[in-house]
Amino acid sequence: MRKILVTSALPYANGPIHLGHMVEYIQTDIWARFQRLRGNECLYLCGDDAHGTPIMLSANQQGISPEELTATIKVQHQEDFAAFAVEFDNFHTTHSDENRELVADIYKALSANGDIERRVIAQAYDPVKEMFLPDRFVKGECPCCGATDQYGDNCEVCGATYAPCELKNPISVVSGATPIQKESEHLFFRLDKYGDMLKQWIESEHVQPEVANKLNEWFSLGLKQWDISRDAPYFGFAIPGEKDKYFYVWLDAPVGYIASFKNLASRQKELDFDVYWKAESEVELYHFVGKDIIYFHALFWPAVLTGAGLRKPTKVFAHGFLTVNGQKMSKSRGTFIKARDYLEHLNPEYLRYYFAAKLNSSIDDIDLNFEDFMLRVNSDLVGKVVNIASRCAGFINKKFAGMLSATLDDQDLWQQFVAASDKIADLYETLEYSHAVREIMALADKANQYIDQKKPWVLAKEEGREQEVQDICTMGINLFRILMIYLKPILPQMAKEVELFLNVEPLLWQDLEQPLLNHKIEKFKPLMQRVDPDSVSALVDI
């Protein structure tokens, strides 16, 4: 049995979850559920990223404290995730005692290593609001590629990182004024000291090939020291021993992964911190993140962990962005869709399936095309998978009191379905979900072809052929059961309903080894409805 820790990037506690966010959490949840289905010990950890100037300013505008704002947002985030069946073992917050202690300890270790350097720098300062501006509150043209409307820390077009003062034609997002430069002493982490280690780590397949190529571009430009401090006013943790200085949110945010573990371990005493987080740990650690924050997770984060004497990630998985009907998510185009709005109109498992049918191990963007969305869900899930159960269960329930046969009608076909398990498992493991879905749907086609050829509805009208009907429908139910084992990581809620229908314990991968025979099933109830076009229209027209 493998011991695995899995994380998704911490959602920022300054607004609602939208469908672009859900790509990552669904991708991670499917992978974690697959690992548990296979019998591995897999903990899925997350929490809200609760610090920074945007949260401070938003709270001020609402007349509440940052703590009140982030507490409210955290509840909303958890409700949305739960509705999409994203199942965390722990969902914490970076504004916690665990995180405060961990960040202070890590900073102390980095300081002792000589990894922290002081330097006076010129910073963007808003002359109207009389405050230093954080990176994301300065916008302008990227100094590398010239893209407009880019934030002051990194370019969403070319991926470059830079200081706000390097932006061309900058403006303050807070007041619209042109920022001035003002000097302040800051603390820097010496990322350049870890260049050789990071290169070796990246070349050892801890990131995807296309990510490694991008990281090598940044290596060729030279690794920069990283500013880990911010001036007051700032919502975050004060830096021990400093006056009016706070840890930059991008230092304490990834530490939030460890803090979430520590919070869980306070309730589950068998979770030993050293076993999971010390440098020599044999536990596997996987971070799922968007491609826009790969610099932080594949360079800064492994270097900080190494400097603090902690383990590095086993792998960082990056994914692309979500477009809707071929367009970048936009409120004016009706393509910026909040998770809560989606839930008011459509079944969340439709989206889990559609994302799975699109996702693979690359960092390419995926598109939510609603016409394709309806076709796939209606054709694959309703027309193929559920159809198998509905065609067979009626005969079993009506003619045989719910009892399945004692033998399989077609042992070879059943064995073909079971034999596909290694390939499908490998596809899940390597994040090739779209390929896995294609393999599963090809099996569903075979199951339907089997039923079409056997025609139990014809045989049921002929005397003396009852046993054949029972055997054929038992075979169909068993093929359906295998398909649902394969689909369980993607469709956990439907799988629960199937388990009730089949009258079995929660399905596990190892259940593939034995068919379900001489067993009483429950009355069949519809497992999934077709997508209503009117519901899709209502969602897009919000």
Coordinates of C-alpha atoms in Angstrom, one line a residue:
M1 CA 0.0 0.0 0.0
R2 CA 1.3 3.4 -1.0
K3 CA 1.2 6.4 1.4
I4 CA 0.3 9.5 -0.6
L5 CA -0.3 13.2 0.2
V6 CA -2.2 15.2 -2.5
T7 CA -2.9 18.9 -2.6
S8 CA -4.6 21.4 -4.8
A9 CA -3.6 25.1 -4.9
L10 CA -5.3 27.0 -2.1
P11 CA -8.2 29.1 -3.4
Y12 CA -7.9 32.8 -2.5
A13 CA -10.4 33.8 0.2
N14 CA -11.5 36.9 -1.6
G15 CA -14.3 35.7 -3.8
P16 CA -16.4 32.7 -4.9
I17 CA -15.3 29.6 -6.7
H18 CA -15.9 29.6 -10.4
L19 CA -15.8 26.8 -13.0
G20 CA -12.2 27.7 -14.0
H21 CA -11.2 26.8 -10.4
M22 CA -13.2 23.6 -10.5
V23 CA -10.9 22.1 -13.3
E24 CA -8.1 21.7 -10.7
Y25 CA -10.2 20.5 -7.8
I26 CA -12.1 17.9 -9.9
Q27 CA -8.8 16.8 -11.5
T28 CA -7.2 16.3 -8.1
D29 CA -10.3 14.7 -6.5
I30 CA -10.5 12.1 -9.3
W31 CA -6.9 11.2 -8.8
A32 CA -7.2 10.9 -5.0
R33 CA -10.4 8.9 -5.2
F34 CA -8.7 6.6 -7.8
Q35 CA -5.8 6.0 -5.3
R36 CA -8.2 5.1 -2.5
L37 CA -10.3 2.9 -4.8
R38 CA -7.1 1.0 -5.5
G39 CA -6.5 0.5 -1.8
N40 CA -3.8 3.1 -1.3
E41 CA -3.7 5.5 1.7
C42 CA -4.3 8.9 0.1
L43 CA -4.8 12.1 2.0
Y44 CA -6.2 15.1 0.1
L45 CA -5.3 18.4 1.8
C46 CA -6.3 22.0 1.0
G47 CA -7.5 25.2 2.6
D48 CA -8.1 28.8 1.9
D49 CA -5.3 31.3 1.1
A50 CA -6.4 34.0 3.5
H51 CA -3.7 36.7 3.5
G52 CA -2.7 39.7 1.4
T53 CA -3.6 43.3 0.6
P54 CA -6.6 42.4 -1.7
I55 CA -8.3 40.7 1.3
M56 CA -7.5 43.6 3.6
L57 CA -8.9 46.2 1.1
S58 CA -12.0 44.1 0.3
A59 CA -12.7 43.8 4.1
N60 CA -12.3 47.5 4.6
Q61 CA -14.7 48.2 1.8
Q62 CA -17.3 45.9 3.4
G63 CA -16.8 47.4 6.8
I64 CA -15.7 44.1 8.4
S65 CA -12.4 42.6 9.6
P66 CA -10.3 40.5 7.3
E67 CA -10.8 37.6 9.7
E68 CA -14.6 37.9 9.3
L69 CA -14.4 38.1 5.5
T70 CA -12.1 35.1 5.2
A71 CA -14.2 33.0 7.6
T72 CA -17.3 33.7 5.6
I73 CA -15.6 32.9 2.3
K74 CA -14.2 29.7 3.7
V75 CA -17.7 28.4 4.5
Q76 CA -18.9 29.3 1.0
H77 CA -15.9 27.5 -0.6
Q78 CA -16.4 24.4 1.4
E79 CA -20.1 24.3 0.5
D80 CA -19.3 24.6 -3.2
F81 CA -16.6 21.9 -3.1
A82 CA -18.8 19.5 -1.3
A83 CA -21.6 20.1 -3.8
F84 CA -19.2 19.0 -6.6
A85 CA -18.2 15.9 -4.5
V86 CA -14.7 17.2 -4.0
E87 CA -13.8 15.3 -0.9
F88 CA -10.9 16.8 1.2
D89 CA -9.5 15.0 4.2
N90 CA -8.9 18.4 5.6
F91 CA -9.7 21.9 4.5
H92 CA -8.0 24.5 6.6
T93 CA -6.8 28.1 6.3
T94 CA -3.5 29.9 6.1
H95 CA -4.6 32.3 8.8
S96 CA -4.1 29.7 11.5
D97 CA -1.8 29.1 14.5
E98 CA -0.3 26.1 12.7
N99 CA 0.7 28.2 9.7
R100 CA 2.0 31.0 11.8
E101 CA 4.3 28.7 13.7
L102 CA 5.4 26.8 10.6
V103 CA 6.2 30.0 8.7
A104 CA 8.2 31.3 11.6
D105 CA 10.2 28.1 11.9
I106 CA 10.9 27.9 8.2
Y107 CA 12.0 31.5 8.2
K108 CA 14.3 30.8 11.2
A109 CA 15.9 27.9 9.4
L110 CA 16.4 29.8 6.2
S111 CA 18.0 32.7 8.2
A112 CA 20.3 30.3 9.9
N113 CA 21.4 28.9 6.5
G114 CA 22.3 32.4 5.3
D115 CA 19.4 32.2 2.8
I116 CA 17.9 35.6 3.8
E117 CA 19.4 38.9 2.6
R118 CA 18.4 42.5 3.4
R119 CA 18.2 45.0 0.6
V120 CA 16.7 48.5 0.2
I121 CA 14.5 48.6 -2.9
A122 CA 12.3 51.0 -4.7
Q123 CA 8.7 50.0 -4.6
A124 CA 5.5 51.1 -6.3
Y125 CA 3.7 53.5 -4.0
D126 CA 0.2 54.9 -4.4
P127 CA 0.5 58.7 -3.8
V128 CA -3.3 59.0 -3.4
K129 CA -3.9 56.1 -1.0
E130 CA -0.5 56.6 0.7
M131 CA 0.4 52.9 0.7
F132 CA 2.9 50.6 -0.9
L133 CA 1.2 48.6 -3.6
P134 CA 1.4 44.8 -3.7
D135 CA 2.3 43.2 -7.0
R136 CA -1.2 42.5 -8.0
F137 CA -2.3 46.0 -7.4
V138 CA -0.1 47.4 -10.1
K139 CA -1.1 46.7 -13.7
G140 CA 0.6 47.6 -17.0
E141 CA 2.5 46.2 -20.0
C142 CA 4.7 43.1 -19.5
P143 CA 8.4 44.1 -19.8
C144 CA 9.2 40.9 -21.6
C145 CA 6.5 40.4 -24.2
G146 CA 4.6 43.7 -24.1
A147 CA 1.2 42.1 -23.3
T148 CA -1.2 44.7 -21.8
D149 CA -3.2 44.6 -18.6
Q150 CA -0.8 42.4 -16.8
Y151 CA -0.3 42.2 -13.0
G152 CA 2.9 43.4 -11.3
D153 CA 4.3 40.0 -10.4
N154 CA 4.0 37.7 -13.5
C155 CA 2.6 37.8 -17.0
E156 CA -0.3 35.5 -17.8
V157 CA 0.6 35.6 -21.5
C158 CA 4.3 34.6 -21.5
G159 CA 4.7 33.4 -17.9
A160 CA 7.6 35.8 -17.1
T161 CA 8.1 37.0 -13.5
Y162 CA 9.3 40.5 -12.6
A163 CA 9.0 43.3 -10.1
P164 CA 6.1 45.8 -10.4
C165 CA 8.5 48.6 -11.1
E166 CA 9.5 46.8 -14.3
L167 CA 6.0 47.1 -15.8
K168 CA 5.6 49.6 -18.6
N169 CA 2.9 52.3 -18.2
P170 CA 1.9 51.1 -14.8
I171 CA -1.2 52.2 -12.9
S172 CA -2.5 51.6 -9.4
V173 CA -5.5 49.3 -9.3
V174 CA -6.5 50.9 -6.0
S175 CA -6.8 54.5 -7.2
G176 CA -6.0 54.6 -10.9
A177 CA -3.0 56.9 -10.2
T178 CA 0.4 56.4 -11.6
P179 CA 2.5 54.8 -8.9
I180 CA 5.7 56.6 -7.7
Q181 CA 8.8 54.8 -6.5
K182 CA 9.6 54.8 -2.8
E183 CA 12.4 53.1 -1.0
S184 CA 12.0 50.5 1.7
E185 CA 14.2 47.8 3.2
H186 CA 13.0 44.2 2.3
L187 CA 14.0 40.6 3.0
F188 CA 14.9 38.4 0.2
F189 CA 15.2 34.6 -0.1
R190 CA 18.3 33.6 -2.1
L191 CA 16.8 31.4 -4.6
D192 CA 20.0 31.6 -6.7
K193 CA 21.8 29.4 -4.1
Y194 CA 19.6 26.5 -5.0
G195 CA 20.0 26.6 -8.8
D196 CA 22.0 23.4 -9.1
M197 CA 19.7 21.4 -6.8
L198 CA 16.6 22.7 -8.7
K199 CA 18.0 21.9 -12.1
Q200 CA 18.8 18.3 -11.0
W201 CA 15.3 18.0 -9.4
I202 CA 13.5 19.3 -12.5
E203 CA 15.6 17.0 -14.8
S204 CA 14.5 14.0 -12.6
E205 CA 11.0 14.1 -14.0
H206 CA 9.3 15.8 -11.0
V207 CA 7.4 18.1 -13.5
Q208 CA 5.9 17.5 -16.9
P209 CA 8.2 17.8 -19.9
E210 CA 6.7 21.0 -21.2
V211 CA 7.0 22.5 -17.7
A212 CA 10.6 21.5 -17.5
N213 CA 11.2 23.3 -20.8
K214 CA 9.7 26.5 -19.5
L215 CA 11.6 26.3 -16.3
N216 CA 14.8 25.9 -18.2
E217 CA 14.0 29.1 -20.0
W218 CA 13.9 30.8 -16.7
F219 CA 17.2 29.2 -15.6
S220 CA 18.8 30.6 -18.7
L221 CA 17.7 34.1 -17.6
G222 CA 19.1 33.5 -14.2
L223 CA 17.2 32.8 -10.9
K224 CA 16.3 36.0 -9.1
Q225 CA 16.3 36.5 -5.3
W226 CA 12.7 36.5 -4.1
D227 CA 11.2 39.3 -2.0
I228 CA 9.5 37.6 0.9
S229 CA 8.5 40.7 2.9
R230 CA 5.8 43.3 2.6
D231 CA 5.3 46.6 4.4
A232 CA 2.4 47.6 6.7
P233 CA -0.5 47.9 6.3
Y234 CA -0.8 44.3 5.3
F235 CA -3.0 41.3 6.4
G236 CA -0.7 38.5 7.2
F237 CA 1.8 37.3 9.7
A238 CA 4.3 39.7 11.2
I239 CA 7.9 38.7 10.6
P240 CA 9.5 37.9 13.9
G241 CA 12.1 40.5 15.0
E242 CA 11.0 43.0 12.4
K243 CA 9.0 46.3 12.7
D244 CA 6.0 46.8 10.4
K245 CA 7.1 43.9 8.1
Y246 CA 4.9 41.0 7.1
F247 CA 5.6 37.7 5.3
Y248 CA 4.6 37.9 1.7
V249 CA 1.5 35.8 1.0
W250 CA 3.4 33.6 -1.5
L251 CA 5.7 32.5 1.3
D252 CA 3.0 31.4 3.8
A253 CA 0.4 30.2 1.2
P254 CA 2.3 26.9 0.2
V255 CA 3.2 26.4 3.8
G256 CA -0.5 26.2 4.2
Y257 CA -0.3 22.6 2.8
I258 CA 1.8 21.6 5.7
A259 CA -0.4 23.6 8.1
S260 CA -3.4 21.7 6.8
F261 CA -1.6 18.4 7.5
K262 CA -0.6 19.5 11.0
N263 CA -4.2 20.6 11.7
L264 CA -5.5 17.1 10.6
A265 CA -2.7 15.4 12.6
S266 CA -3.9 17.2 15.8
R267 CA -7.1 15.1 15.4
Q268 CA -5.6 12.0 13.9
K269 CA -2.7 11.1 16.2
E270 CA -1.4 8.3 14.0
L271 CA -0.2 11.0 11.4
D272 CA 3.4 11.6 12.3
F273 CA 4.8 14.9 11.0
D274 CA 8.3 13.6 10.5
V275 CA 7.1 10.6 8.6
Y276 CA 5.3 12.8 6.1
W277 CA 7.4 16.0 5.9
K278 CA 11.0 15.4 6.9
A279 CA 13.6 15.4 4.1
E280 CA 14.0 11.6 4.1
S281 CA 10.2 11.0 3.9
E282 CA 9.2 8.1 1.7
V283 CA 5.6 9.3 1.5
E284 CA 4.6 10.5 -2.0
L285 CA 3.7 14.1 -2.2
Y286 CA 1.8 15.5 -5.3
H287 CA 0.8 19.2 -5.9
F288 CA -1.8 19.9 -8.5
V289 CA -1.6 23.6 -9.7
G290 CA -2.5 25.8 -12.6
K291 CA 0.3 26.5 -15.1
D292 CA 0.3 30.2 -14.1
I293 CA 1.8 29.4 -10.7
I294 CA 4.3 26.8 -11.7
Y295 CA 7.2 29.2 -11.0
F296 CA 6.3 29.4 -7.4
H297 CA 5.6 25.6 -7.0
A298 CA 8.5 24.2 -9.0
L299 CA 11.3 26.7 -8.1
F300 CA 10.6 28.8 -5.0
W301 CA 8.7 26.0 -3.1
P302 CA 11.2 23.1 -3.5
A303 CA 14.1 25.5 -2.6
V304 CA 12.3 26.8 0.5
L305 CA 11.5 23.2 1.6
T306 CA 15.1 22.2 1.1
G307 CA 16.5 25.1 3.0
A308 CA 14.1 24.3 5.9
G309 CA 15.2 20.7 6.0
L310 CA 11.9 19.4 4.7
R311 CA 11.0 17.0 1.9
K312 CA 10.4 18.2 -1.7
P313 CA 7.3 17.2 -3.8
T314 CA 7.4 13.9 -5.6
K315 CA 5.8 15.7 -8.5
V316 CA 4.1 18.9 -9.4
F317 CA 1.2 18.4 -11.9
A318 CA 0.3 21.6 -13.8
H319 CA -2.9 22.0 -15.9
G320 CA -4.2 24.6 -18.3
F321 CA -6.9 27.1 -18.1
L322 CA -10.6 26.7 -18.8
T323 CA -12.3 28.5 -21.8
V324 CA -16.1 28.5 -22.2
N325 CA -17.5 28.0 -25.7
G326 CA -14.0 28.8 -27.1
Q327 CA -13.8 32.1 -25.2
K328 CA -11.7 33.2 -22.2
M329 CA -14.0 33.4 -19.2
S330 CA -15.8 36.7 -19.3
K331 CA -18.7 38.2 -17.5
S332 CA -19.8 40.3 -20.4
R333 CA -19.9 37.3 -22.7
G334 CA -21.8 35.2 -20.2
T335 CA -18.8 32.8 -19.9
F336 CA -17.7 33.7 -16.4
I337 CA -19.7 31.0 -14.5
K338 CA -19.6 30.7 -10.7
A339 CA -19.8 27.3 -9.2
R340 CA -22.9 28.3 -7.2
D341 CA -24.7 29.4 -10.4
Y342 CA -23.9 26.2 -12.1
L343 CA -25.3 24.2 -9.2
E344 CA -28.6 26.0 -9.4
H345 CA -29.2 24.7 -12.9
L346 CA -27.2 21.5 -13.6
N347 CA -26.0 18.2 -12.0
P348 CA -22.4 18.6 -10.8
E349 CA -21.6 15.1 -12.0
Y350 CA -22.2 16.3 -15.6
L351 CA -19.3 18.7 -15.1
R352 CA -17.1 16.1 -13.4
Y353 CA -17.6 13.7 -16.3
Y354 CA -17.1 16.4 -19.0
F355 CA -13.9 17.7 -17.5
A356 CA -12.6 14.1 -17.1
A357 CA -13.4 13.5 -20.8
K358 CA -11.3 16.5 -21.7
L359 CA -8.4 16.4 -19.2
N360 CA -5.0 14.8 -19.8
S361 CA -1.4 15.2 -18.5
S362 CA -0.6 18.2 -20.6
I363 CA -0.8 21.9 -19.7
D364 CA -3.1 22.7 -22.7
D365 CA -6.2 24.7 -22.0
I366 CA -9.5 22.8 -22.1
D367 CA -12.8 24.2 -23.5
L368 CA -16.3 23.8 -21.9
N369 CA -18.4 23.8 -25.1
F370 CA -22.0 23.5 -23.9
E371 CA -23.3 21.8 -27.1
D372 CA -20.6 19.2 -26.8
F373 CA -21.3 19.0 -23.0
M374 CA -24.9 18.0 -23.6
L375 CA -24.0 15.5 -26.4
R376 CA -21.4 13.8 -24.3
V377 CA -23.4 13.5 -21.1
N378 CA -26.6 12.4 -22.9
S379 CA -24.8 9.9 -25.2
D380 CA -22.2 8.5 -22.9
L381 CA -23.6 8.4 -19.4
V382 CA -27.4 8.2 -20.1
G383 CA -27.4 6.5 -23.5
K384 CA -24.6 4.1 -23.0
V385 CA -23.7 3.4 -19.3
V386 CA -27.1 3.8 -17.5
N387 CA -28.9 2.3 -20.4
I388 CA -27.1 -1.1 -19.7
A389 CA -28.5 -1.2 -16.2
S390 CA -32.0 0.0 -17.1
R391 CA -32.3 -2.5 -19.9
C392 CA -31.4 -5.5 -17.7
A393 CA -32.7 -4.6 -14.3
G394 CA -36.4 -4.6 -15.4
F395 CA -36.3 -8.2 -16.3
I396 CA -34.3 -9.2 -13.2
N397 CA -36.7 -7.4 -10.9
K398 CA -40.0 -8.4 -12.6
K399 CA -39.3 -12.0 -13.6
F400 CA -36.7 -13.2 -11.1
A401 CA -37.6 -11.3 -7.9
G402 CA -34.3 -9.4 -8.2
M403 CA -32.1 -12.5 -8.2
L404 CA -29.1 -12.7 -10.5
S405 CA -28.1 -16.0 -12.0
A406 CA -25.4 -18.2 -10.5
T407 CA -23.3 -18.2 -13.7
L408 CA -22.2 -15.7 -16.4
D409 CA -23.5 -16.1 -19.9
D410 CA -20.3 -15.0 -21.6
Q411 CA -17.2 -15.6 -19.5
D412 CA -14.8 -14.4 -22.3
L413 CA -16.6 -11.0 -22.6
W414 CA -16.5 -10.5 -18.9
Q415 CA -12.8 -11.3 -18.8
Q416 CA -12.2 -8.7 -21.6
F417 CA -13.8 -6.1 -19.3
V418 CA -11.7 -7.2 -16.3
A419 CA -8.5 -7.3 -18.4
A420 CA -8.9 -3.6 -19.3
S421 CA -8.2 -2.7 -15.7
D422 CA -4.5 -2.4 -15.9
K423 CA -4.6 -0.1 -18.8
I424 CA -7.4 2.0 -17.3
A425 CA -5.5 2.2 -14.0
D426 CA -2.4 3.3 -15.7
L427 CA -4.3 6.1 -17.5
Y428 CA -5.8 7.3 -14.2
E429 CA -2.4 7.2 -12.6
T430 CA -0.8 9.3 -15.3
L431 CA -3.7 11.8 -15.5
E432 CA -4.7 10.7 -18.9
Y433 CA -8.4 10.9 -17.9
S434 CA -9.7 11.6 -21.4
H435 CA -8.0 8.4 -22.7
A436 CA -9.4 6.4 -19.8
V437 CA -12.9 7.7 -20.5
R438 CA -12.6 6.6 -24.2
E439 CA -11.5 3.1 -23.1
I440 CA -14.5 2.9 -20.6
M441 CA -17.0 4.1 -23.2
A442 CA -15.6 1.6 -25.8
L443 CA -16.4 -1.1 -23.2
A444 CA -19.9 0.4 -22.7
D445 CA -20.4 0.1 -26.4
K446 CA -19.5 -3.6 -26.3
A447 CA -21.9 -4.2 -23.4
N448 CA -24.8 -2.6 -25.3
Q449 CA -23.8 -4.6 -28.5
Y450 CA -24.0 -7.8 -26.4
I451 CA -27.5 -7.0 -25.2
D452 CA -28.6 -6.0 -28.7
Q453 CA -27.4 -9.3 -30.1
K454 CA -28.9 -11.4 -27.3
K455 CA -32.3 -9.6 -27.4
P456 CA -33.6 -10.6 -24.0
W457 CA -36.9 -8.6 -24.7
V458 CA -37.6 -11.1 -27.5
L459 CA -36.6 -14.2 -25.5
A460 CA -38.8 -13.1 -22.6
K461 CA -41.9 -13.6 -24.8
E462 CA -40.9 -17.2 -25.6
E463 CA -41.8 -20.1 -23.3
G464 CA -39.0 -22.0 -21.7
R465 CA -36.3 -19.4 -22.2
E466 CA -36.5 -17.8 -18.8
Q467 CA -33.0 -19.0 -17.8
E468 CA -31.5 -17.5 -20.9
V469 CA -33.1 -14.1 -20.1
Q470 CA -31.9 -14.2 -16.5
D471 CA -28.3 -15.2 -17.6
I472 CA -28.2 -12.5 -20.3
C473 CA -29.4 -9.8 -17.9
T474 CA -27.1 -11.0 -15.1
M475 CA -24.3 -10.6 -17.6
G476 CA -25.4 -7.1 -18.5
I477 CA -25.6 -6.1 -14.8
N478 CA -22.1 -7.5 -14.2
L479 CA -20.7 -5.6 -17.2
F480 CA -22.4 -2.4 -15.8
R481 CA -20.8 -3.1 -12.4
I482 CA -17.3 -3.2 -13.9
L483 CA -18.0 0.1 -15.8
M484 CA -19.1 1.7 -12.6
I485 CA -15.9 0.6 -10.8
Y486 CA -13.9 2.2 -13.5
L487 CA -16.1 5.4 -13.4
K488 CA -16.3 5.7 -9.6
P489 CA -13.5 8.2 -9.2
I490 CA -15.3 10.5 -11.7
L491 CA -18.9 9.9 -10.6
P492 CA -18.8 9.2 -6.9
Q493 CA -22.4 10.3 -6.2
M494 CA -23.8 8.1 -9.0
A495 CA -21.6 5.2 -7.7
K496 CA -23.3 5.5 -4.3
E497 CA -26.7 5.1 -6.0
V498 CA -25.4 2.2 -8.0
E499 CA -24.1 0.5 -4.8
L500 CA -27.6 0.8 -3.3
F501 CA -29.2 -0.6 -6.5
L502 CA -26.7 -3.5 -6.6
N503 CA -27.1 -4.0 -2.8
V504 CA -23.4 -4.2 -2.3
E505 CA -20.7 -2.6 0.0
P506 CA -18.8 0.4 -1.5
L507 CA -17.2 -0.8 -4.7
L508 CA -13.4 -1.2 -4.8
W509 CA -11.0 -1.9 -7.6
Q510 CA -10.4 -5.4 -6.2
D511 CA -14.1 -6.2 -6.7
L512 CA -13.2 -6.7 -10.4
E513 CA -11.8 -10.1 -9.5
Q514 CA -15.2 -11.7 -8.8
P515 CA -18.5 -11.3 -10.7
L516 CA -21.7 -10.6 -8.8
L517 CA -23.7 -13.9 -9.0
N518 CA -26.6 -15.5 -7.1
H519 CA -27.3 -12.2 -5.5
K520 CA -30.4 -10.1 -5.0
I521 CA -30.4 -6.6 -6.4
E522 CA -32.8 -3.7 -5.5
K523 CA -35.4 -2.2 -7.7
F524 CA -33.8 0.0 -10.4
K525 CA -34.3 3.8 -10.1
P526 CA -33.1 6.3 -12.8
L527 CA -29.5 7.0 -12.1
M528 CA -29.0 10.1 -14.3
Q529 CA -31.3 12.4 -16.3
R530 CA -30.5 13.8 -19.7
V531 CA -29.2 17.3 -19.7
D532 CA -32.0 19.8 -20.2
P533 CA -31.1 22.4 -22.9
D534 CA -33.3 25.0 -21.1
S535 CA -31.2 24.6 -18.0
V536 CA -28.0 25.2 -20.0
S537 CA -29.5 28.3 -21.6
A538 CA -30.6 29.6 -18.2
L539 CA -27.1 29.2 -16.9
V540 CA -25.3 30.9 -19.8
D541 CA -27.9 33.7 -19.8
I542 CA -27.2 34.7 -16.2

